[in-house]
Coordinates of C-alpha atoms in Angstrom, one line a residue:
X252 CA 0.0 0.0 0.0
X253 CA 1.0 3.6 -0.4
X254 CA 0.2 6.7 1.6
X255 CA 0.3 10.2 0.0
X256 CA 0.0 12.9 2.5
X257 CA -2.0 15.6 0.7
X258 CA -2.3 17.9 3.8
X259 CA -2.3 17.9 7.5
X260 CA 1.2 17.0 8.3
X261 CA 3.6 19.9 9.1
X262 CA 0.6 22.2 9.2
X263 CA -2.7 22.6 11.1
X264 CA -5.5 22.1 8.7
X265 CA -6.2 20.8 5.2
X266 CA -6.2 17.2 6.6
X267 CA -6.2 14.8 3.6
X268 CA -4.6 11.4 3.3
X269 CA -4.7 9.4 0.0
X270 CA -4.2 5.6 0.5
X271 CA -3.6 3.4 -2.6
X272 CA -3.9 -0.4 -2.2
X273 CA -4.0 -3.2 -4.7
X274 CA -7.8 -3.1 -5.0
X275 CA -9.1 0.1 -3.5
X276 CA -7.9 3.7 -3.5
X277 CA -9.4 6.0 -0.9
X278 CA -9.0 9.3 0.9
X279 CA -9.2 9.9 4.6
X280 CA -10.7 13.4 5.2
X281 CA -10.7 16.2 2.8
X282 CA -10.0 19.4 4.7
X283 CA -9.7 23.0 3.6
X284 CA -6.8 25.3 5.0
X285 CA -8.4 28.3 6.6
X286 CA -6.7 31.7 6.3
X287 CA -4.9 30.6 3.1
X288 CA -7.1 31.7 0.1
X289 CA -4.2 31.2 -2.4
X290 CA -3.7 27.5 -1.6
X291 CA -6.4 26.1 0.6
X292 CA -7.0 22.7 -0.9
X293 CA -5.5 19.2 -0.6
X294 CA -2.4 18.6 -2.8
X295 CA -4.1 16.2 -5.2
X296 CA -4.0 15.9 -9.0
X297 CA -7.2 15.3 -11.1
X298 CA -5.8 11.8 -11.9
X299 CA -5.5 10.9 -8.3
X300 CA -9.0 12.2 -7.6
X301 CA -10.4 10.2 -10.5
X302 CA -9.1 7.0 -9.2
X303 CA -10.6 7.3 -5.7
X304 CA -13.2 4.8 -4.7
X305 CA -14.2 6.6 -1.6
X306 CA -13.6 9.3 1.0
X307 CA -13.8 8.4 4.6
X308 CA -14.5 11.2 7.0
X309 CA -13.4 11.3 10.6
X310 CA -15.7 14.1 11.6
X311 CA -17.4 17.2 10.3
X312 CA -15.0 20.1 11.1
X313 CA -13.9 22.2 8.1
X314 CA -10.3 21.3 8.3
X315 CA -11.3 17.7 7.7
X316 CA -14.3 18.2 5.3
X317 CA -14.2 21.8 3.8
X318 CA -12.7 20.7 0.5
X319 CA -15.3 18.2 -0.4
X320 CA -17.3 20.5 -2.8
X321 CA -13.9 21.1 -4.5
X322 CA -13.2 17.4 -4.7
X323 CA -16.5 16.7 -6.5
X324 CA -15.8 19.7 -8.9
X325 CA -12.5 18.0 -9.7
X326 CA -14.2 14.8 -10.8
X327 CA -14.6 12.7 -7.7
X328 CA -17.4 10.2 -8.1
X329 CA -17.0 7.7 -5.3
X330 CA -18.7 7.2 -2.0
X331 CA -18.5 9.5 0.9
X332 CA -18.4 7.4 4.1
X333 CA -18.8 8.7 7.7
X334 CA -20.9 8.3 10.7
X335 CA -24.6 9.4 10.4
X336 CA -23.9 12.1 12.9
X337 CA -21.1 13.5 10.7
X338 CA -23.1 13.3 7.5
X339 CA -25.9 15.2 9.3
X340 CA -23.6 17.9 10.4
X341 CA -22.0 18.7 7.0
X342 CA -23.0 22.2 5.9
X343 CA -23.4 21.2 2.3
X344 CA -24.9 18.2 0.4
X345 CA -22.8 15.3 -0.7
X346 CA -23.4 12.8 -3.5
X347 CA -23.6 9.1 -2.7
X348 CA -23.3 9.3 1.1
X349 CA -22.8 6.0 3.0
X350 CA -23.4 5.8 6.7
X351 CA -20.6 4.0 8.6
X352 CA -23.0 2.4 11.0
X353 CA -24.8 0.5 8.2
X354 CA -21.5 -0.4 6.4
X355 CA -19.7 -1.6 9.5
X356 CA -22.2 -2.3 12.3
X357 CA -20.6 -3.0 15.7
X358 CA -17.5 -1.3 14.6
X359 CA -16.4 -3.8 11.9
X360 CA -17.1 -4.5 8.3
X361 CA -16.0 -4.2 4.7
X362 CA -15.9 -1.7 1.9
X363 CA -15.2 -3.7 -1.4
X364 CA -11.8 -5.5 -0.6
X365 CA -11.1 -3.3 2.3
X366 CA -11.5 -4.5 5.9
X367 CA -12.6 -1.8 8.3
X368 CA -12.5 -1.3 12.1
X369 CA -13.7 2.0 13.6
X370 CA -14.4 3.6 17.0
X371 CA -15.3 6.9 18.8
X372 CA -12.5 9.5 19.4
X373 CA -14.0 11.7 22.1
X374 CA -13.5 14.8 19.9
X375 CA -17.2 15.5 19.1
X376 CA -20.4 13.8 18.3
X377 CA -19.8 11.6 15.2
X378 CA -16.0 11.6 15.3
X379 CA -14.3 8.3 14.6
X380 CA -10.9 6.6 14.2
X381 CA -10.3 4.0 11.5
X382 CA -8.2 1.0 10.8
X383 CA -8.1 -0.2 7.2
X384 CA -6.7 -3.6 6.2
X385 CA -6.1 -4.9 2.6
X386 CA -4.4 -8.3 2.4
X387 CA -1.4 -8.3 4.8
X388 CA -1.1 -4.5 5.0
X389 CA -2.9 -2.2 7.5
X390 CA -3.1 1.5 8.3
X391 CA -4.7 3.3 11.2
X392 CA -5.9 6.9 11.4
X393 CA -6.7 8.3 14.8
X394 CA -8.7 11.3 13.5
X395 CA -8.9 14.1 16.1
X396 CA -8.4 12.1 19.3
X397 CA -8.7 12.7 23.0
X398 CA -9.3 10.2 25.8
X399 CA -9.8 12.7 28.6
X400 CA -13.2 14.1 28.1
X401 CA -16.2 15.1 30.1
X402 CA -19.0 14.8 27.4
X403 CA -18.0 12.7 24.4
X404 CA -17.4 9.0 24.5
X405 CA -14.0 7.6 23.3
X406 CA -13.2 4.0 22.4
X407 CA -9.5 3.9 23.3
X408 CA -7.1 2.7 20.7
X409 CA -5.4 -0.2 22.3
X410 CA -3.7 -3.3 21.1
X411 CA -4.1 -2.4 17.4
X412 CA -1.6 -3.6 14.9
X413 CA -0.7 -1.6 11.7
X414 CA 2.1 -1.1 9.3
X415 CA 1.5 2.6 9.5
X416 CA -0.5 4.9 11.9
X417 CA -1.4 8.5 11.5
X418 CA -2.0 10.0 15.0
X419 CA -3.3 13.2 16.3
X420 CA -0.5 15.4 17.8
X421 CA -2.1 18.9 17.4
X422 CA -0.5 20.3 20.5
X423 CA 3.1 19.1 19.8
X424 CA 5.6 19.5 22.6
X425 CA 3.1 21.4 24.9
X426 CA 3.0 18.8 27.7
X427 CA 0.4 20.5 30.0
X428 CA -1.9 17.9 31.5
X429 CA -5.5 18.0 30.8
X430 CA -6.5 18.7 34.3
X431 CA -4.0 21.6 34.6
X432 CA -5.5 23.2 31.4
X433 CA -9.0 22.8 32.8
X434 CA -8.1 24.3 36.1
X435 CA -6.3 27.3 34.3
X436 CA -9.5 28.0 32.2
X437 CA -11.7 27.8 35.2
X438 CA -9.4 30.2 37.3
X439 CA -9.1 32.7 34.4
X440 CA -12.8 32.6 33.8
X441 CA -13.6 33.5 37.3
X442 CA -11.0 36.4 37.2
X443 CA -12.5 37.7 34.0
X444 CA -16.0 37.5 35.3
X445 CA -15.0 39.5 38.4
X446 CA -13.6 42.2 36.1
X447 CA -16.0 42.2 33.2
X448 CA -19.2 40.3 34.3
X449 CA -19.9 39.3 30.8
X450 CA -17.8 36.8 28.7
X451 CA -18.2 35.6 25.1
X452 CA -17.0 32.1 24.3
X453 CA -16.9 31.5 20.6
X454 CA -16.9 27.7 20.0
X455 CA -17.1 25.2 17.1
X456 CA -20.6 24.1 15.9
X457 CA -19.9 20.7 17.3
X458 CA -17.6 19.6 20.0
X459 CA -15.7 21.7 22.5
X460 CA -18.6 24.0 23.6
X461 CA -20.4 21.3 25.5
X462 CA -17.1 20.1 27.0
X463 CA -16.5 23.6 28.4
X464 CA -20.1 23.9 29.7
X465 CA -19.7 20.6 31.5
X466 CA -16.4 21.8 32.9
X467 CA -18.0 25.0 34.3
X468 CA -20.9 22.9 35.6
X469 CA -18.6 20.7 37.7
X470 CA -16.3 23.7 38.7
X471 CA -16.8 26.7 40.7
X472 CA -17.9 29.2 38.1
X473 CA -21.6 29.6 39.2
X474 CA -22.8 32.0 36.7
X475 CA -25.7 32.4 34.2
X476 CA -25.0 30.7 30.9
X477 CA -26.5 31.6 27.5
X478 CA -26.3 29.9 24.1
X479 CA -27.3 30.4 20.5
X480 CA -29.8 28.2 18.8
X481 CA -27.3 25.5 17.7
X482 CA -25.7 25.4 21.1
X483 CA -29.0 24.8 22.7
X484 CA -29.9 22.2 20.2
X485 CA -26.6 20.3 20.8
X486 CA -27.2 20.5 24.6
X487 CA -30.6 19.0 24.1
X488 CA -29.2 16.1 22.2
X489 CA -26.6 15.5 24.9
X490 CA -29.2 15.4 27.6
X491 CA -31.2 12.9 25.6
X492 CA -28.1 10.7 25.7
X493 CA -27.0 8.1 23.1
X494 CA -24.1 6.5 21.4
X495 CA -21.8 9.4 21.2
X496 CA -22.1 10.7 24.7
X497 CA -20.9 9.7 28.2
X498 CA -23.7 8.8 30.5
X499 CA -23.6 11.8 32.8
X500 CA -25.9 14.7 31.8
X501 CA -24.9 18.4 31.8
X502 CA -26.9 19.9 34.7
X503 CA -26.2 23.6 34.1
X504 CA -29.1 25.6 32.8
X505 CA -28.5 27.5 29.5
X506 CA -31.0 29.9 28.1
X507 CA -31.1 32.0 24.8
X508 CA -29.1 35.1 24.9
X509 CA -31.2 38.3 24.9
X510 CA -28.7 41.0 25.6
X511 CA -28.1 40.4 29.3
X512 CA -25.2 42.2 30.9
X513 CA -23.8 39.3 33.1
X514 CA -22.9 35.7 32.4
X515 CA -21.2 33.5 29.9
X516 CA -22.4 33.5 26.3
X517 CA -21.6 30.6 24.0
X518 CA -21.7 31.3 20.2
X519 CA -21.4 28.5 17.7
X520 CA -18.9 30.2 15.4
X521 CA -15.3 30.1 16.6
X522 CA -13.9 32.6 14.2
X523 CA -17.1 34.9 14.4
X524 CA -17.6 34.8 10.7
X525 CA -21.3 35.2 10.5
X526 CA -23.1 38.6 10.8
X527 CA -25.2 37.2 13.6
X528 CA -22.0 36.1 15.6
X529 CA -20.5 39.5 15.1
X530 CA -23.5 41.3 16.2
X531 CA -23.6 39.4 19.5
X532 CA -19.9 39.9 20.0
X533 CA -20.1 43.6 19.3
X534 CA -23.0 43.9 21.8
X535 CA -21.1 42.0 24.5
X536 CA -18.0 44.2 24.0
X537 CA -20.2 47.3 24.1
X538 CA -21.4 46.3 27.6
X539 CA -17.7 46.0 28.8
X540 CA -17.5 42.2 28.2
X541 CA -14.5 40.3 26.8
X542 CA -14.0 37.2 24.7
X543 CA -12.3 33.9 25.6
X544 CA -10.9 31.8 22.6
X545 CA -10.3 28.1 23.7
X546 CA -9.1 26.9 20.4
X547 CA -7.0 27.9 17.4
X548 CA -7.3 31.3 15.8
X549 CA -7.9 31.6 12.0
X550 CA -5.7 34.1 10.3
X551 CA -7.7 37.1 9.1
X552 CA -10.8 36.2 11.2
X553 CA -12.7 38.6 13.5
X554 CA -11.7 36.5 16.5
X555 CA -8.0 37.1 15.6
X556 CA -8.8 40.9 15.3
X557 CA -10.4 40.9 18.8
X558 CA -7.2 39.1 20.2
X559 CA -5.0 41.6 18.6
X560 CA -7.1 44.5 20.0
X561 CA -7.0 43.1 23.5
X562 CA -10.7 42.3 23.6
X563 CA -10.2 38.5 23.6
X564 CA -7.9 36.2 25.5
X565 CA -6.6 32.8 24.5
X566 CA -7.1 29.9 27.1
X567 CA -7.0 26.4 25.7
X568 CA -9.5 23.7 26.4
X569 CA -7.8 20.4 25.3
X570 CA -9.5 18.4 22.5
X571 CA -6.4 17.0 20.9
X572 CA -3.3 15.1 21.9
X573 CA 0.1 16.5 22.8
X574 CA 3.4 14.8 21.9
X575 CA 3.5 12.9 25.2
X576 CA 0.0 11.5 24.7
X577 CA 0.9 10.6 21.1
X578 CA 4.0 8.7 22.3
X579 CA 1.9 6.9 25.0
X580 CA -0.7 5.9 22.3
X581 CA 2.1 4.4 20.1
X582 CA 3.4 2.5 23.1
X583 CA 0.0 1.0 23.8
X584 CA -0.3 -0.5 20.2
X585 CA 1.9 -2.3 17.7
X586 CA 2.6 0.1 14.8
X587 CA 5.6 -0.4 12.6
X588 CA 5.7 3.2 12.0
X589 CA 3.7 6.2 13.3
X590 CA 3.4 9.7 12.0
X591 CA 2.1 12.7 14.1
X592 CA -0.3 14.9 12.3
X593 CA -2.1 18.2 12.9
X594 CA 1.0 20.0 14.1
X595 CA 3.1 22.6 12.3
X596 CA 6.1 21.6 14.3
X597 CA 6.4 18.0 13.0
X598 CA 6.9 17.1 9.4
X599 CA 7.2 14.0 7.2
X600 CA 7.9 12.9 3.6
X601 CA 4.9 13.2 1.4
X602 CA 4.9 9.7 -0.1
X603 CA 5.3 6.6 2.1
X604 CA 5.1 3.0 0.9
X605 CA 4.2 0.4 3.5

């Protein structure tokens, strides 16, 4: 088998990995690089795209799926395979979707001559890892992976064998433990509330926002919480429970934001791109509030502008692995070779035969 890294290694974004086997050629993820309008798409030729039988998605975030419309325009005619939750979350229609749960019930199955195993990654509802096997060759993709979570379920990758593994290492050498990052976020949130009374938390449409709400529910920050429609919809799903969630419900009350001057406001738009999100942000700032960014800033975004103006602070909530966690994961499995992805600090050759 052969792996061509079309994006995602040595950079944060544009995740796309082309795997060519004897019988099946497939792509894992098809992300778009944010903040790079001159070169945002995976490094794939039209010939490579035309030979693909399928695209397997690990989850719905734009750095893993945003280039799918481009891929179809370039001639892709295969299947798009992902969890039902991921397919539902996509902001655009896809041709010939195939739900992973039907293809591989109970986490195992086949696509053509390809043997599949998959599990949950803890990153968001619908996020999965994959192990692909063809003949005597196997490759594993962790997707965006985190075992220490409060809301989302993870099926730990243990005892897996593969000739090659592509593993989440987004935080690189930053070795801060999960608990320490959580404590720092709680402490800083309490400090900012005492100074500003009103905080804006821009979060992804799916994933980290509910984790942060659960953290505050268990912590000491007893304050009113507000959310936009999508945030409230996601919270309702979590409270209903189901396959993608841990059993414990989030108890904190969250109501729609109607211009209140005190509390924490969750907006499901991390870079504040939409006019609605900007309007909420401007209102909060006009009342003396301040923003808190818990993920990565996109170059040229309104969130980046607010950080540069001193109107938003950066305090990470962990939803990926660091280098130490990556190395432990390697040690808990049997991989002939492992490659860390999602980090600008770590690079690799583009073409690997295994």
